[in-house]
PDB file of C-alpha atoms in Angstrom:
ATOM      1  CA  UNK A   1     126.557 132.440  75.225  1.00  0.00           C
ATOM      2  CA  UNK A   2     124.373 135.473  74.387  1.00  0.00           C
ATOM      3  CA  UNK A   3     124.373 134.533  70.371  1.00  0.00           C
ATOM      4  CA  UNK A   4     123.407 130.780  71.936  1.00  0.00           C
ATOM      5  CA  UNK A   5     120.276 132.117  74.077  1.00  0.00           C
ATOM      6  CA  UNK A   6     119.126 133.943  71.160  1.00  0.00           C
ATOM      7  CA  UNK A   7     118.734 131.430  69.177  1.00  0.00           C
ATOM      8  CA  UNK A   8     116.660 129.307  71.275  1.00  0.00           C
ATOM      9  CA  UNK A   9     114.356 132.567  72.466  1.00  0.00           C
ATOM     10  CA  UNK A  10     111.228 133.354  71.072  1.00  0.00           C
ATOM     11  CA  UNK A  11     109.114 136.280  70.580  1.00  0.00           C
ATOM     12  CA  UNK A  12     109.805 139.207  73.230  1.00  0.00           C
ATOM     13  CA  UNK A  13     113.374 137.532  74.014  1.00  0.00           C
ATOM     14  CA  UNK A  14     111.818 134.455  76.267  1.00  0.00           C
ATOM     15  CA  UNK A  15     111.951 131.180  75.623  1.00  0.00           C
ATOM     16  CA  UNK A  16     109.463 128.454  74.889  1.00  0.00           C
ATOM     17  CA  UNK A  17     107.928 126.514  77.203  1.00  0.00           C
ATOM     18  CA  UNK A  18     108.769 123.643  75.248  1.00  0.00           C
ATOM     19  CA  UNK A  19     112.163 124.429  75.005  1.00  0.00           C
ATOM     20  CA  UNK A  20     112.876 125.263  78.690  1.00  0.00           C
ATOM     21  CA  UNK A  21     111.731 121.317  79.451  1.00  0.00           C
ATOM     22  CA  UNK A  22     113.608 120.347  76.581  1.00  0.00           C
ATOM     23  CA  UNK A  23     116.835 122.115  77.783  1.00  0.00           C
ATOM     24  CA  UNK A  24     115.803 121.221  81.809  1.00  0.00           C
ATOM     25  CA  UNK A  25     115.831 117.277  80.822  1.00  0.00           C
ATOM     26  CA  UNK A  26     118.615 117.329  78.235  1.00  0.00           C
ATOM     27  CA  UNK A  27     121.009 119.154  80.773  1.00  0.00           C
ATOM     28  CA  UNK A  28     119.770 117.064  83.747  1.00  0.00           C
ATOM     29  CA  UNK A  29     119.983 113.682  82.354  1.00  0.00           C
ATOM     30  CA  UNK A  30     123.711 114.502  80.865  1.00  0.00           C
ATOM     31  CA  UNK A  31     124.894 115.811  84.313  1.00  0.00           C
ATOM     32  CA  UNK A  32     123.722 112.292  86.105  1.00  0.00           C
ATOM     33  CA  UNK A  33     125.925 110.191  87.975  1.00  0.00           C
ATOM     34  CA  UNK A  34     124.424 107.906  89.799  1.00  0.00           C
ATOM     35  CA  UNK A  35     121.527 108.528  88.097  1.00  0.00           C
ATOM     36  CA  UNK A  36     122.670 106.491  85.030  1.00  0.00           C
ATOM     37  CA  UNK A  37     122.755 103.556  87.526  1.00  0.00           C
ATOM     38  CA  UNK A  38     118.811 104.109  88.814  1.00  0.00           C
ATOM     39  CA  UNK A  39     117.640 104.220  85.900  1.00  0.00           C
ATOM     40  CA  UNK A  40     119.285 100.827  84.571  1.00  0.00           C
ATOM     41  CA  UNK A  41     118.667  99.505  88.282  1.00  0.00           C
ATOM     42  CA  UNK A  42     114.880 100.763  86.916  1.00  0.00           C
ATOM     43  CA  UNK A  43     114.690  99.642  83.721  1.00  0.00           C
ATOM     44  CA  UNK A  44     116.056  95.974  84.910  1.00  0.00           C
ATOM     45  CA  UNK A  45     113.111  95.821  87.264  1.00  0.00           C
ATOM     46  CA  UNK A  46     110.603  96.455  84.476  1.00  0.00           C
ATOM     47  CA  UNK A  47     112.283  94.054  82.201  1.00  0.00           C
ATOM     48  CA  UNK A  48     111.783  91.368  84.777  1.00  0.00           C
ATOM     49  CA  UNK A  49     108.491  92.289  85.639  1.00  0.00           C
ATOM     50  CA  UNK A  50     106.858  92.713  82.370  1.00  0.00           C
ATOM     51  CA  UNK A  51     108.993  90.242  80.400  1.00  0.00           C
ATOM     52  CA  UNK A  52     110.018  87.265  82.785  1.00  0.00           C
ATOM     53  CA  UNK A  53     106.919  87.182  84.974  1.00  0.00           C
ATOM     54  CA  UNK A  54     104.523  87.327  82.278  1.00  0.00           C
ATOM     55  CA  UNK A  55     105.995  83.794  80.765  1.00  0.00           C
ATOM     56  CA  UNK A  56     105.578  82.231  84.261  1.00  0.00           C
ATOM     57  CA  UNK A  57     102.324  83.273  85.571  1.00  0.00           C
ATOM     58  CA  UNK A  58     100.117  84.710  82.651  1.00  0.00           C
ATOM     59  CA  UNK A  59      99.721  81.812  80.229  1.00  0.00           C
ATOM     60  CA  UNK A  60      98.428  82.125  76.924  1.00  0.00           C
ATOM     61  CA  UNK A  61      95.168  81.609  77.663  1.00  0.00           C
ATOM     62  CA  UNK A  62      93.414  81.477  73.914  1.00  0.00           C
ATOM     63  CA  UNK A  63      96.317  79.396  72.953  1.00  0.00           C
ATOM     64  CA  UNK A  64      95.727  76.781  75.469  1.00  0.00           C
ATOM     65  CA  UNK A  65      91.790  76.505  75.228  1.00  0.00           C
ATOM     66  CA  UNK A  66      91.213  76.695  71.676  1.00  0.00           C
ATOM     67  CA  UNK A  67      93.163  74.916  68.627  1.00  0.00           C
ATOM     68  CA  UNK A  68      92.479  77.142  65.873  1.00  0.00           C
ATOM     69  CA  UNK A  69      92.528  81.070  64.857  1.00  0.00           C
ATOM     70  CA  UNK A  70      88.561  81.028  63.962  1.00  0.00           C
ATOM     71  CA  UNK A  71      88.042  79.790  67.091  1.00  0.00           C
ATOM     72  CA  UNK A  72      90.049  81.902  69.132  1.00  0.00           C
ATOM     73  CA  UNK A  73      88.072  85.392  67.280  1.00  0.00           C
ATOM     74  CA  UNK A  74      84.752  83.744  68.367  1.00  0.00           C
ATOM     75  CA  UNK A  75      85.623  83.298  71.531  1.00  0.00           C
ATOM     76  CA  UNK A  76      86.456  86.813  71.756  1.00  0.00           C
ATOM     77  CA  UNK A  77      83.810  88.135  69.347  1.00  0.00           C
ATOM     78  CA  UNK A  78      81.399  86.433  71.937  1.00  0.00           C
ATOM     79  CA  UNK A  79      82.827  87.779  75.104  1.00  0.00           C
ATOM     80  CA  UNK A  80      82.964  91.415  73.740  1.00  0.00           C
ATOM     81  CA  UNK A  81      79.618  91.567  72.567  1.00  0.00           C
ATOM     82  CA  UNK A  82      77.777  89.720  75.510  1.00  0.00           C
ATOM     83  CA  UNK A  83      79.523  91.646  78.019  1.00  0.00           C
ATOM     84  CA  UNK A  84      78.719  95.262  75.903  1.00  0.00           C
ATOM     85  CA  UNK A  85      74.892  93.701  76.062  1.00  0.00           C
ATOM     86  CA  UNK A  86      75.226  93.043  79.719  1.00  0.00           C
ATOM     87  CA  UNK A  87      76.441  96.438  80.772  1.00  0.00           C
ATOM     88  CA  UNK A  88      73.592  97.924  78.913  1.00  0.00           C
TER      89      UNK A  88
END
């Protein structure tokens, strides 16, 4: 354990900062019990949120107003520089 806490040390026999939150997290997240089941519980929720919802209530809106790519950029070309004039 000594030889182990020496090689992750730096100068003056303390460790890095870096290290310690390295260590902290690594040692915390292997530990977890229930944990492991948040964070899937967590990750789930985000799925849904930023994958499902977006098909069903954030439509493609440049997609479904204008039929072609050159149209589309000046749309978009238009709205970025009138609203960088307007805030002028």
């Amino acid at each position: 354990m000594i030889e182990e806490a020496n090689l992750i040390t730096g100068p003056g026999g303390q460790q890095s900062l870096l290290r310690r939150v390295t260590r902290f997290y690594y040692d915390g997240f292997r530990r977890m019990t229930v944990g492991r089941t948040m964070w899937k519980i967590i990750l789930l929720k985000l799925f849904i949120m930023f994958g499902v919802l977006k098909l069903f209530f954030f439509p493609d809106f440049l997609a479904t107003e204008f039929s072609s790519d050159q149209e589309r950029a000046g749309h978009v070309l238009e709205e970025i520089t009138t609203r960088s004039v307007l805030n002028q």
